[in-house]
Amino acid sequence: MMNKIFIILVIIGLPLSVIGSLLHWSAVIMFAIYCLTIIALAGFIGRATESLAIVMGPRIGGLMNATFGNAVELIISIFSLKAGLIGIVLASLTGSVLGNLLLVAGLSFFVGGLKYKRQSFDVYDARHNSGLLIFAVVVAFVIPEVFSASMNETDTMILSIGISIILILLYIAALVFKLVTHRGVYTNNNEDVEKKQEEEVPEWGKIKSIIVLAASTISVAYVSENLVHTFEVVGDTFGWTELFIGVIIVAIVGNAAEHGSAVIMAYKNKMDVAVEIAVGSTLQVAMFVAPVLVLLSLFFTTSMPLVFTWAELISMVTAVLLMIRISVDGDSNWFEGLVLLAAYVIMGIGFYLL
Amino acid sequence: MMNKIFIILVIIGLPLSVIGSLLHWSAVIMFAIYCLTIIALAGFIGRATESLAIVMGPRIGGLMNATFGNAVELIISIFSLKAGLIGIVLASLTGSVLGNLLLVAGLSFFVGGLKYKRQSFDVYDARHNSGLLIFAVVVAFVIPEVFSASMNETDTMILSIGISIILILLYIAALVFKLVTHRGVYTNNNEDVEKKQEEEVPEWGKIKSIIVLAASTISVAYVSENLVHTFEVVGDTFGWTELFIGVIIVAIVGNAAEHGSAVIMAYKNKMDVAVEIAVGSTLQVAMFVAPVLVLLSLFFTTSMPLVFTWAELISMVTAVLLMIRISVDGDSNWFEGLVLLAAYVIMGIGFYLL
Amino acid sequence: MMNKIFIILVIIGLPLSVIGSLLHWSAVIMFAIYCLTIIALAGFIGRATESLAIVMGPRIGGLMNATFGNAVELIISIFSLKAGLIGIVLASLTGSVLGNLLLVAGLSFFVGGLKYKRQSFDVYDARHNSGLLIFAVVVAFVIPEVFSASMNETDTMILSIGISIILILLYIAALVFKLVTHRGVYTNNNEDVEKKQEEEVPEWGKIKSIIVLAASTISVAYVSENLVHTFEVVGDTFGWTELFIGVIIVAIVGNAAEHGSAVIMAYKNKMDVAVEIAVGSTLQVAMFVAPVLVLLSLFFTTSMPLVFTWAELISMVTAVLLMIRISVDGDSNWFEGLVLLAAYVIMGIGFYLL
C-alpha cells in the first residue's frame, strides 16, 4: 500500500520537480513538491537498502545506507562552500548530527517501540560507536572551539586542518577495524539473530537493489539541490532564520532518505540496522563529511575552520551524551525514543528563536 | 530508641514552633527549633513511607515519598515566586538537585555501606533514571542557558515555556511508561528481592501510614514556611549569602524528610527505595517542580525563565555526571557514598564563598 | 635484546648526564642525552615493577609504579613552585593527566592490541576509577574554575585549599577502601587470572627489585631535574611555547618511566597492571600531587590556586570522558588505543599553536 503511494509520488513528483524548476513555479509550491518527492524516493532507498542488508549483512547494509544518505549532504555542502556560505555549512553539519542522533534514532526507537515492548541491538557496536561519538564531537569539535578563543585566524585554520586529517585517518582506521582486523570478533552475542537474517529472502536481487539505490540517490541529490534554492523564499515566507533552515530544514530533508529506512528497519525489529544508520551516519558526518569539507574549503575563496557557534556545539555535545546514555545498554523502547525526540524539539525551538 | 526521641521532639517541637512564631521569639532559636522538629517529622515520614513501601512495592513507595517531600519545596517556592525572589527559587531548585543527588544518595550509600559491604539496586531503574537525568539537567537546563546568551528576554521566556511544557509532558510519559506500558518489563533480575519485600510485615497499616504521612507532611510544610522567614536574620548572624541559603540551607531542610527516609532505607538494605527517593526526587524537581514554577511564574508580576547562574548549572551538570557514573552499575558501598558527599562539600564551600 | 640496549644506554647516559651537566655542554645535546637515559631507566623500572607485581599482585604493583613515577613529577613541580612558575606547574599537571590517560593508555591499548585481538582488564577497577576520574577532574577541577570567575583572589585560594584537603582525604579513603575494607571484594571475575599471575616466576627477587626500582627512580629524578633546565634553550631553538613544554614535553619525559612499564605490561597482556599504571597515575596526580602542590605553595611567595586555563581544563575533562567511555567495559583493542592517541595528538597540536 505505502509502496504504491511512493511509486505514484515519484512518478508524479520527479517530472514535476524538473518541470517546475524549469518553469520557475512558486518557491513554496516547489518546496512542497520537492519534500514529498524526496520522502517517496526515501521509501525506495529504504527497500533497496533492506534487500541489500539481507544479502550483505546488517553492518555493510547500514554502512551503505549512511554513505548514500550523506552523499546528498556532501553535494549540497560543496555548493554552499563554493558560494562562501560557511555558516550554513556548519549549521547543516550540526543539523545532520542532531537529526541523526535525536530525530532518526528517536523516531526509530519510538515507532519500533510502539510495536515491540523491548528492542535490542548489538551492545558491542553501541559501545564502539559511543567511543567514536565522544572522540569526534566532544574532543575533535570542542577543542578547536575552546582553543580558537585565544588563537589568531591562521592558527585556528592550521588546527582545523590538523584535526580534519586526524579525523579522516581515524575514520579509515575504524573501517579497517570493523571490516578487516576485527570482523566478527565482537559479535558472539547475536549470532542467532544474524543467522535468522541471513535466512530471510530479500525483496529485490543484489543487482536490482543497487540500481534502485543508485537511481533513487541520484534523484534525491538532484531534487535536494533544487530544494536548497527555495529555502530563502520559504524562509522569508514562514519567518525562518538561516540558522534554523541550516540546522533543522536542511537536516530533515537532507537525511529524509535515512529517516525513512531507519524507521522502517526499526518497525521490522532490525534495530542493528536502524541504529547503524542513525549513529553510523552521525559518525560519517562528523568524521568524514565535516573534515573533508574543511579540507575542500581550502580550494575555495573562503576557508572554513572547524569552529561551530556555541549553540551548535553545546547542542551536539549534549545530544551525544544523551544518545550514549540511552543506547549504550543495547536496549530500546518507545519512551527512550520519546526522550530523544523531546531533546530534538527543545533544540529546534532554540534554533528557531535564535 | 530513635523513634522515641523523634516522638518527644515532635511533641515538644511542634507546639514550640507555633508558640514561638506567634510570640516572635529570637530567629536563631526558632531556626534551631524548626530544624529539629522537621528532622523528627522526617522520621515519621520515613516510617510511614516504609510501611507503605512494603504494602505497595518499592517503586510506588519511593514515588510517594518523593512527591510528599517535594510538596514542601513547591509550597516554599510558590511563596518565594509571589515575592518576586526568582534568584532564591532557582537557587533552591539547584540545591534540591544537588542535595538529592549528592547529599541524600551520598548519605544513603555511606550509611548503608557501613553496615553492608556491597549493596545493590535495580540496574534497569538506574539506567532509565540516568537517561532522564541527562535529558532534564544536561539538555533541558543547559540549552536555555547557552541559547539565552544571544537572545532577548521575550525569546528566552518563550524558550523556557516551551521547554517547561516538554519537561512536564515527558514526566507524564515517564509515569505512563513505568506504571502502565512497561510495568514489570525491566525487573527480571530482582524478582526474588521483591518477593521477599512483599513477605515483610509493615509496621503500620495502609490507613495509619497514610494518615501519619499526610499529617507529618502538612506539619513539615507549616514549619518549613516559618523556617524560611528566619533565614534573613540567621544569614546575617552567621554570614551566609542568599545563594548559600537557597542552595544549601533550603535544600537540606526542605528535603530533610527524604534524607531521613532514604538513609533509613539504605540502613535496612532496601537500596531500591533509597535510590528511588534520591534520584526520583531529583527527577521530580527537574522535570516537574521546576517547569511548573516557570509556568506558574507567568501569573505573577515577575516571570521566571529556566536560566540558572553558571555556578548553579555547572554544579548540577557535574553532579549528574558523577552520580550516573557511580550508580549506573547498580552497586554501592561506603566509598561511593563518600565520593558523593565530598562533591557536595566542595560545592557547598563554593556557594558559601560566592 | 632491548634489555641490553637499555643497560648500555644507562651505563653511557648516566655518566654523560653528570659530566655534560658539570661541563655545561650544549643544551640541545644534553636534552637528547637526558631523554634517552630516562627512557632506558624506565626500562629498568618496568622490569623491577613487573617482578614486584608478580610477587605482590597487580594492584600493589601498579600502585607502586604510579608512586615512583609521580615522585619525579612532584620533585620537578616543587622546584618550579619555588621559582614562582605556577603556570608551568599547572601545565605539567595537565600534561600528566593527558599523558597518562591518552598517551600511556593509548600506547598500551595500541601496542597490546597489535599482539592480542582483544585484551581485558578488571571491569570493577575500571568502574571504580571512572567514578574517581569524574570526581577529581570534572567536579574538583571544574568547580573552582567556574566559581572563581565571580570570586576575588582570597576566596579563590580558600576554595582551592578546601578542595585540596578534600581531595587528599578522599585519596586516603580510596586507599583504605581498596587495600583494607574492600580488598578482594570486587574481584570475583578474574580469580583465575590472578592465580595464573601468582604462579609466574618473577625475573628478580623482592629485594633486588626494590633496589633496582629505588636506584632507577632516584636516577630518573636527578636526570629529570637537569632536563628541566634545558627546556628554555630547547624551547627557543625549536619554537616551543612554555605551555607546550609544560603540557607535552614535561609530561612525556616526566612520565616516561610509567609509559615504558605500562606498554611492556600491555605487550605481556597484563592489562590490569597497564591500566592501573595509566589511570592510577592520573588519579594520583589529580587527587594527591595537585592538591599537595596547592598546599605546599602556601609556604612559598606565590600561592597556587587550583584554577587551570580553560584550554587545560577542557582538554582534561574531554580526555576523562573519552577514557571512561573506552575503558569502562574492561575490554581494549588496537583501535581504542588509536582513538586515545588521536585525541592526544589533537590536544598536542592545540597546545603547540596556543
PDB file of N, CA, C and O in Angstrom, chain A residues 124 127-128 130-132 134-135 138 142-143 146-147 151 155 159 163 166 170 173-174 177 181-182 185-186 324-325 328, chain C residues 117-118 310-311 314-315 318 321-322 325-326 329 331-335 338-339 342-343 345-347 349-351 353-354:
ATOM      1  N   TYR A 124      28.026  -4.339  21.575  1.00  0.00           N
ATOM      2  CA  TYR A 124      29.431  -4.049  21.246  1.00  0.00           C
ATOM      3  C   TYR A 124      29.506  -2.884  20.274  1.00  0.00           C
ATOM      4  O   TYR A 124      30.329  -1.979  20.418  1.00  0.00           O
ATOM      5  N   ARG A 127      28.805   0.352  22.059  1.00  0.00           N
ATOM      6  CA  ARG A 127      29.963   0.839  22.827  1.00  0.00           C
ATOM      7  C   ARG A 127      31.037   1.412  21.914  1.00  0.00           C
ATOM      8  O   ARG A 127      31.592   2.473  22.174  1.00  0.00           O
ATOM      9  N   HIS A 128      31.331   0.678  20.826  1.00  0.00           N
ATOM     10  CA  HIS A 128      32.318   1.129  19.852  1.00  0.00           C
ATOM     11  C   HIS A 128      31.926   2.512  19.317  1.00  0.00           C
ATOM     12  O   HIS A 128      32.734   3.432  19.287  1.00  0.00           O
ATOM     13  N   SER A 130      29.878   4.679  20.662  1.00  0.00           N
ATOM     14  CA  SER A 130      29.829   5.724  21.684  1.00  0.00           C
ATOM     15  C   SER A 130      31.216   6.318  21.918  1.00  0.00           C
ATOM     16  O   SER A 130      31.357   7.519  22.116  1.00  0.00           O
ATOM     17  N   GLY A 131      32.268   5.472  21.854  1.00  0.00           N
ATOM     18  CA  GLY A 131      33.633   5.976  21.978  1.00  0.00           C
ATOM     19  C   GLY A 131      33.961   6.942  20.847  1.00  0.00           C
ATOM     20  O   GLY A 131      34.555   7.999  21.063  1.00  0.00           O
ATOM     21  N   LEU A 132      33.532   6.573  19.622  1.00  0.00           N
ATOM     22  CA  LEU A 132      33.814   7.432  18.474  1.00  0.00           C
ATOM     23  C   LEU A 132      33.011   8.729  18.527  1.00  0.00           C
ATOM     24  O   LEU A 132      33.504   9.782  18.108  1.00  0.00           O
ATOM     25  N   ILE A 134      32.149  10.320  21.282  1.00  0.00           N
ATOM     26  CA  ILE A 134      32.866  11.178  22.218  1.00  0.00           C
ATOM     27  C   ILE A 134      34.112  11.745  21.543  1.00  0.00           C
ATOM     28  O   ILE A 134      34.401  12.942  21.647  1.00  0.00           O
ATOM     29  N   PHE A 135      34.858  10.887  20.837  1.00  0.00           N
ATOM     30  CA  PHE A 135      36.071  11.369  20.186  1.00  0.00           C
ATOM     31  C   PHE A 135      35.761  12.475  19.190  1.00  0.00           C
ATOM     32  O   PHE A 135      36.373  13.550  19.225  1.00  0.00           O
ATOM     33  N   VAL A 138      32.962  15.396  21.114  1.00  0.00           N
ATOM     34  CA  VAL A 138      33.369  16.013  22.375  1.00  0.00           C
ATOM     35  C   VAL A 138      34.852  16.405  22.358  1.00  0.00           C
ATOM     36  O   VAL A 138      35.228  17.411  22.945  1.00  0.00           O
ATOM     37  N   VAL A 142      35.121  20.151  20.161  1.00  0.00           N
ATOM     38  CA  VAL A 142      35.201  21.072  21.300  1.00  0.00           C
ATOM     39  C   VAL A 142      36.577  21.748  21.377  1.00  0.00           C
ATOM     40  O   VAL A 142      36.673  22.952  21.642  1.00  0.00           O
ATOM     41  N   ILE A 143      37.642  20.971  21.140  1.00  0.00           N
ATOM     42  CA  ILE A 143      39.000  21.523  21.282  1.00  0.00           C
ATOM     43  C   ILE A 143      39.216  22.770  20.406  1.00  0.00           C
ATOM     44  O   ILE A 143      39.637  23.815  20.926  1.00  0.00           O
ATOM     45  N   VAL A 146      37.350  25.837  21.912  1.00  0.00           N
ATOM     46  CA  VAL A 146      37.924  26.421  23.124  1.00  0.00           C
ATOM     47  C   VAL A 146      39.281  27.060  22.835  1.00  0.00           C
ATOM     48  O   VAL A 146      39.567  28.170  23.283  1.00  0.00           O
ATOM     49  N   PHE A 147      40.117  26.353  22.071  1.00  0.00           N
ATOM     50  CA  PHE A 147      41.466  26.861  21.807  1.00  0.00           C
ATOM     51  C   PHE A 147      41.443  28.079  20.897  1.00  0.00           C
ATOM     52  O   PHE A 147      42.269  28.981  21.048  1.00  0.00           O
ATOM     53  N   MET A 151      43.427  32.242  19.853  1.00  0.00           N
ATOM     54  CA  MET A 151      44.290  31.996  18.688  1.00  0.00           C
ATOM     55  C   MET A 151      43.942  32.986  17.583  1.00  0.00           C
ATOM     56  O   MET A 151      42.803  33.446  17.500  1.00  0.00           O
ATOM     57  N   ASP A 155      46.242  30.286  12.870  1.00  0.00           N
ATOM     58  CA  ASP A 155      46.463  29.129  13.740  1.00  0.00           C
ATOM     59  C   ASP A 155      45.186  28.303  13.903  1.00  0.00           C
ATOM     60  O   ASP A 155      45.232  27.067  13.951  1.00  0.00           O
ATOM     61  N   LEU A 159      44.999  24.404  13.059  1.00  0.00           N
ATOM     62  CA  LEU A 159      44.434  23.420  13.990  1.00  0.00           C
ATOM     63  C   LEU A 159      43.287  22.655  13.337  1.00  0.00           C
ATOM     64  O   LEU A 159      43.192  21.422  13.437  1.00  0.00           O
ATOM     65  N   ILE A 163      43.208  18.646  12.744  1.00  0.00           N
ATOM     66  CA  ILE A 163      42.142  17.808  13.295  1.00  0.00           C
ATOM     67  C   ILE A 163      41.395  17.091  12.177  1.00  0.00           C
ATOM     68  O   ILE A 163      41.044  15.913  12.306  1.00  0.00           O
ATOM     69  N   ILE A 166      43.367  14.097  11.029  1.00  0.00           N
ATOM     70  CA  ILE A 166      43.304  13.038  12.044  1.00  0.00           C
ATOM     71  C   ILE A 166      41.931  12.359  12.025  1.00  0.00           C
ATOM     72  O   ILE A 166      41.831  11.134  12.115  1.00  0.00           O
ATOM     73  N   LEU A 170      41.408   8.439  11.235  1.00  0.00           N
ATOM     74  CA  LEU A 170      40.769   7.571  12.227  1.00  0.00           C
ATOM     75  C   LEU A 170      39.502   6.940  11.660  1.00  0.00           C
ATOM     76  O   LEU A 170      39.158   5.796  11.996  1.00  0.00           O
ATOM     77  N   ALA A 173      40.739   4.099   9.735  1.00  0.00           N
ATOM     78  CA  ALA A 173      41.164   3.067  10.692  1.00  0.00           C
ATOM     79  C   ALA A 173      39.956   2.342  11.281  1.00  0.00           C
ATOM     80  O   ALA A 173      39.998   1.115  11.486  1.00  0.00           O
ATOM     81  N   ALA A 174      38.865   3.087  11.509  1.00  0.00           N
ATOM     82  CA  ALA A 174      37.650   2.468  12.055  1.00  0.00           C
ATOM     83  C   ALA A 174      37.076   1.460  11.070  1.00  0.00           C
ATOM     84  O   ALA A 174      36.579   0.397  11.460  1.00  0.00           O
ATOM     85  N   PHE A 177      39.279  -1.566  11.150  1.00  0.00           N
ATOM     86  CA  PHE A 177      38.987  -2.316  12.375  1.00  0.00           C
ATOM     87  C   PHE A 177      37.719  -3.142  12.230  1.00  0.00           C
ATOM     88  O   PHE A 177      37.689  -4.331  12.547  1.00  0.00           O
ATOM     89  N   THR A 181      40.344  -6.251  10.512  1.00  0.00           N
ATOM     90  CA  THR A 181      41.035  -6.929  11.622  1.00  0.00           C
ATOM     91  C   THR A 181      40.075  -7.503  12.659  1.00  0.00           C
ATOM     92  O   THR A 181      40.381  -8.518  13.275  1.00  0.00           O
ATOM     93  N   HIS A 182      38.940  -6.865  12.901  1.00  0.00           N
ATOM     94  CA  HIS A 182      38.043  -7.339  13.961  1.00  0.00           C
ATOM     95  C   HIS A 182      36.660  -7.689  13.448  1.00  0.00           C
ATOM     96  O   HIS A 182      35.673  -7.593  14.158  1.00  0.00           O
ATOM     97  N   VAL A 185      34.645 -10.250  15.496  1.00  0.00           N
ATOM     98  CA  VAL A 185      35.255 -10.523  16.803  1.00  0.00           C
ATOM     99  C   VAL A 185      34.300 -10.168  17.940  1.00  0.00           C
ATOM    100  O   VAL A 185      34.230 -10.876  18.934  1.00  0.00           O
ATOM    101  N   TYR A 186      33.570  -9.074  17.750  1.00  0.00           N
ATOM    102  CA  TYR A 186      32.701  -8.610  18.838  1.00  0.00           C
ATOM    103  C   TYR A 186      31.227  -8.960  18.591  1.00  0.00           C
ATOM    104  O   TYR A 186      30.354  -8.143  18.797  1.00  0.00           O
ATOM    105  N   ILE A 324      24.334   8.438  24.025  1.00  0.00           N
ATOM    106  CA  ILE A 324      25.188   7.393  24.599  1.00  0.00           C
ATOM    107  C   ILE A 324      24.502   6.780  25.813  1.00  0.00           C
ATOM    108  O   ILE A 324      24.411   5.557  25.929  1.00  0.00           O
ATOM    109  N   ARG A 325      24.000   7.623  26.699  1.00  0.00           N
ATOM    110  CA  ARG A 325      23.358   7.129  27.918  1.00  0.00           C
ATOM    111  C   ARG A 325      22.187   6.225  27.579  1.00  0.00           C
ATOM    112  O   ARG A 325      21.919   5.240  28.241  1.00  0.00           O
ATOM    113  N   VAL A 328      23.667   2.818  25.154  1.00  0.00           N
ATOM    114  CA  VAL A 328      24.840   2.007  25.457  1.00  0.00           C
ATOM    115  C   VAL A 328      24.478   0.641  26.055  1.00  0.00           C
ATOM    116  O   VAL A 328      25.291  -0.274  26.076  1.00  0.00           O
TER     117      VAL A 328
ATOM    118  N   LYS C 117      44.183  -9.801  19.896  1.00  0.00           N
ATOM    119  CA  LYS C 117      42.994  -9.249  19.237  1.00  0.00           C
ATOM    120  C   LYS C 117      42.123  -8.486  20.236  1.00  0.00           C
ATOM    121  O   LYS C 117      41.656  -7.393  19.951  1.00  0.00           O
ATOM    122  N   ARG C 118      41.893  -9.108  21.382  1.00  0.00           N
ATOM    123  CA  ARG C 118      41.128  -8.452  22.446  1.00  0.00           C
ATOM    124  C   ARG C 118      41.872  -8.619  23.742  1.00  0.00           C
ATOM    125  O   ARG C 118      42.343  -9.702  24.048  1.00  0.00           O
ATOM    126  N   TRP C 310      41.267  27.606  30.605  1.00  0.00           N
ATOM    127  CA  TRP C 310      40.129  26.880  30.019  1.00  0.00           C
ATOM    128  C   TRP C 310      40.604  25.789  29.073  1.00  0.00           C
ATOM    129  O   TRP C 310      40.022  24.695  29.011  1.00  0.00           O
ATOM    130  N   ALA C 311      41.662  26.086  28.295  1.00  0.00           N
ATOM    131  CA  ALA C 311      42.185  25.093  27.350  1.00  0.00           C
ATOM    132  C   ALA C 311      42.645  23.844  28.102  1.00  0.00           C
ATOM    133  O   ALA C 311      42.354  22.710  27.698  1.00  0.00           O
ATOM    134  N   ILE C 314      39.369  22.035  29.732  1.00  0.00           N
ATOM    135  CA  ILE C 314      38.509  21.339  28.758  1.00  0.00           C
ATOM    136  C   ILE C 314      39.243  20.124  28.179  1.00  0.00           C
ATOM    137  O   ILE C 314      38.637  19.075  27.939  1.00  0.00           O
ATOM    138  N   SER C 315      40.560  20.258  27.976  1.00  0.00           N
ATOM    139  CA  SER C 315      41.336  19.106  27.496  1.00  0.00           C
ATOM    140  C   SER C 315      41.245  17.955  28.491  1.00  0.00           C
ATOM    141  O   SER C 315      41.008  16.800  28.115  1.00  0.00           O
ATOM    142  N   THR C 318      37.515  16.485  28.611  1.00  0.00           N
ATOM    143  CA  THR C 318      37.161  15.664  27.449  1.00  0.00           C
ATOM    144  C   THR C 318      38.002  14.391  27.418  1.00  0.00           C
ATOM    145  O   THR C 318      37.514  13.337  27.009  1.00  0.00           O
ATOM    146  N   LEU C 321      36.273  12.009  29.804  1.00  0.00           N
ATOM    147  CA  LEU C 321      35.043  11.449  29.233  1.00  0.00           C
ATOM    148  C   LEU C 321      35.368  10.394  28.177  1.00  0.00           C
ATOM    149  O   LEU C 321      34.724   9.346  28.114  1.00  0.00           O
ATOM    150  N   LEU C 322      36.392  10.667  27.357  1.00  0.00           N
ATOM    151  CA  LEU C 322      36.781   9.707  26.316  1.00  0.00           C
ATOM    152  C   LEU C 322      37.325   8.430  26.932  1.00  0.00           C
ATOM    153  O   LEU C 322      36.927   7.313  26.558  1.00  0.00           O
ATOM    154  N   ARG C 325      34.597   6.279  28.549  1.00  0.00           N
ATOM    155  CA  ARG C 325      33.771   5.621  27.543  1.00  0.00           C
ATOM    156  C   ARG C 325      34.498   4.417  26.946  1.00  0.00           C
ATOM    157  O   ARG C 325      33.908   3.392  26.671  1.00  0.00           O
ATOM    158  N   ILE C 326      35.821   4.553  26.794  1.00  0.00           N
ATOM    159  CA  ILE C 326      36.587   3.489  26.127  1.00  0.00           C
ATOM    160  C   ILE C 326      36.971   2.380  27.095  1.00  0.00           C
ATOM    161  O   ILE C 326      37.070   1.214  26.707  1.00  0.00           O
ATOM    162  N   ASP C 329      34.164  -0.790  29.782  1.00  0.00           N
ATOM    163  CA  ASP C 329      33.718  -2.157  29.516  1.00  0.00           C
ATOM    164  C   ASP C 329      34.798  -3.198  29.826  1.00  0.00           C
ATOM    165  O   ASP C 329      34.585  -4.396  29.627  1.00  0.00           O
ATOM    166  N   ASP C 331      37.549  -3.847  28.298  1.00  0.00           N
ATOM    167  CA  ASP C 331      37.984  -4.528  27.078  1.00  0.00           C
ATOM    168  C   ASP C 331      38.715  -3.521  26.201  1.00  0.00           C
ATOM    169  O   ASP C 331      38.292  -2.370  26.096  1.00  0.00           O
ATOM    170  N   SER C 332      39.836  -3.928  25.608  1.00  0.00           N
ATOM    171  CA  SER C 332      40.561  -2.997  24.745  1.00  0.00           C
ATOM    172  C   SER C 332      41.053  -3.696  23.481  1.00  0.00           C
ATOM    173  O   SER C 332      41.088  -4.916  23.401  1.00  0.00           O
ATOM    174  N   ASN C 333      41.401  -2.887  22.470  1.00  0.00           N
ATOM    175  CA  ASN C 333      41.972  -3.392  21.223  1.00  0.00           C
ATOM    176  C   ASN C 333      42.797  -2.274  20.597  1.00  0.00           C
ATOM    177  O   ASN C 333      42.820  -1.163  21.120  1.00  0.00           O
ATOM    178  N   TRP C 334      43.473  -2.565  19.484  1.00  0.00           N
ATOM    179  CA  TRP C 334      44.375  -1.564  18.907  1.00  0.00           C
ATOM    180  C   TRP C 334      43.620  -0.290  18.515  1.00  0.00           C
ATOM    181  O   TRP C 334      44.164   0.818  18.626  1.00  0.00           O
ATOM    182  N   PHE C 335      42.370  -0.439  18.061  1.00  0.00           N
ATOM    183  CA  PHE C 335      41.666   0.734  17.590  1.00  0.00           C
ATOM    184  C   PHE C 335      41.345   1.705  18.735  1.00  0.00           C
ATOM    185  O   PHE C 335      41.461   2.928  18.585  1.00  0.00           O
ATOM    186  N   LEU C 338      44.273   3.650  19.395  1.00  0.00           N
ATOM    187  CA  LEU C 338      44.483   4.668  18.371  1.00  0.00           C
ATOM    188  C   LEU C 338      43.593   5.885  18.611  1.00  0.00           C
ATOM    189  O   LEU C 338      44.017   7.033  18.393  1.00  0.00           O
ATOM    190  N   VAL C 339      42.362   5.649  19.066  1.00  0.00           N
ATOM    191  CA  VAL C 339      41.443   6.757  19.353  1.00  0.00           C
ATOM    192  C   VAL C 339      42.026   7.655  20.449  1.00  0.00           C
ATOM    193  O   VAL C 339      42.047   8.887  20.328  1.00  0.00           O
ATOM    194  N   ALA C 342      44.954   9.576  19.044  1.00  0.00           N
ATOM    195  CA  ALA C 342      44.490  10.644  18.146  1.00  0.00           C
ATOM    196  C   ALA C 342      44.033  11.859  18.962  1.00  0.00           C
ATOM    197  O   ALA C 342      44.322  13.003  18.599  1.00  0.00           O
ATOM    198  N   ALA C 343      43.331  11.585  20.077  1.00  0.00           N
ATOM    199  CA  ALA C 343      42.901  12.692  20.936  1.00  0.00           C
ATOM    200  C   ALA C 343      44.117  13.424  21.503  1.00  0.00           C
ATOM    201  O   ALA C 343      44.137  14.659  21.588  1.00  0.00           O
ATOM    202  N   VAL C 345      47.114  13.667  20.127  1.00  0.00           N
ATOM    203  CA  VAL C 345      47.743  14.440  19.054  1.00  0.00           C
ATOM    204  C   VAL C 345      46.958  15.734  18.802  1.00  0.00           C
ATOM    205  O   VAL C 345      47.541  16.812  18.657  1.00  0.00           O
ATOM    206  N   ILE C 346      45.610  15.623  18.785  1.00  0.00           N
ATOM    207  CA  ILE C 346      44.785  16.823  18.578  1.00  0.00           C
ATOM    208  C   ILE C 346      45.091  17.880  19.652  1.00  0.00           C
ATOM    209  O   ILE C 346      45.317  19.058  19.349  1.00  0.00           O
ATOM    210  N   MET C 347      45.126  17.442  20.924  1.00  0.00           N
ATOM    211  CA  MET C 347      45.407  18.382  22.001  1.00  0.00           C
ATOM    212  C   MET C 347      46.844  18.905  21.907  1.00  0.00           C
ATOM    213  O   MET C 347      47.095  20.077  22.176  1.00  0.00           O
ATOM    214  N   ILE C 349      48.611  19.382  19.170  1.00  0.00           N
ATOM    215  CA  ILE C 349      48.633  20.425  18.138  1.00  0.00           C
ATOM    216  C   ILE C 349      48.062  21.725  18.717  1.00  0.00           C
ATOM    217  O   ILE C 349      48.621  22.808  18.523  1.00  0.00           O
ATOM    218  N   GLY C 350      46.958  21.581  19.441  1.00  0.00           N
ATOM    219  CA  GLY C 350      46.326  22.753  20.041  1.00  0.00           C
ATOM    220  C   GLY C 350      47.272  23.501  20.970  1.00  0.00           C
ATOM    221  O   GLY C 350      47.436  24.718  20.858  1.00  0.00           O
ATOM    222  N   PHE C 351      47.932  22.765  21.875  1.00  0.00           N
ATOM    223  CA  PHE C 351      48.837  23.430  22.822  1.00  0.00           C
ATOM    224  C   PHE C 351      50.084  23.973  22.122  1.00  0.00           C
ATOM    225  O   PHE C 351      50.664  24.957  22.566  1.00  0.00           O
ATOM    226  N   LEU C 353      50.086  25.296  19.112  1.00  0.00           N
ATOM    227  CA  LEU C 353      49.707  26.529  18.409  1.00  0.00           C
ATOM    228  C   LEU C 353      49.295  27.649  19.359  1.00  0.00           C
ATOM    229  O   LEU C 353      49.321  28.830  18.994  1.00  0.00           O
ATOM    230  N   LEU C 354      48.876  27.282  20.584  1.00  0.00           N
ATOM    231  CA  LEU C 354      48.317  28.273  21.517  1.00  0.00           C
ATOM    232  C   LEU C 354      49.332  29.356  21.882  1.00  0.00           C
ATOM    233  O   LEU C 354      50.430  29.060  22.311  1.00  0.00           O
TER     234      LEU C 354
END
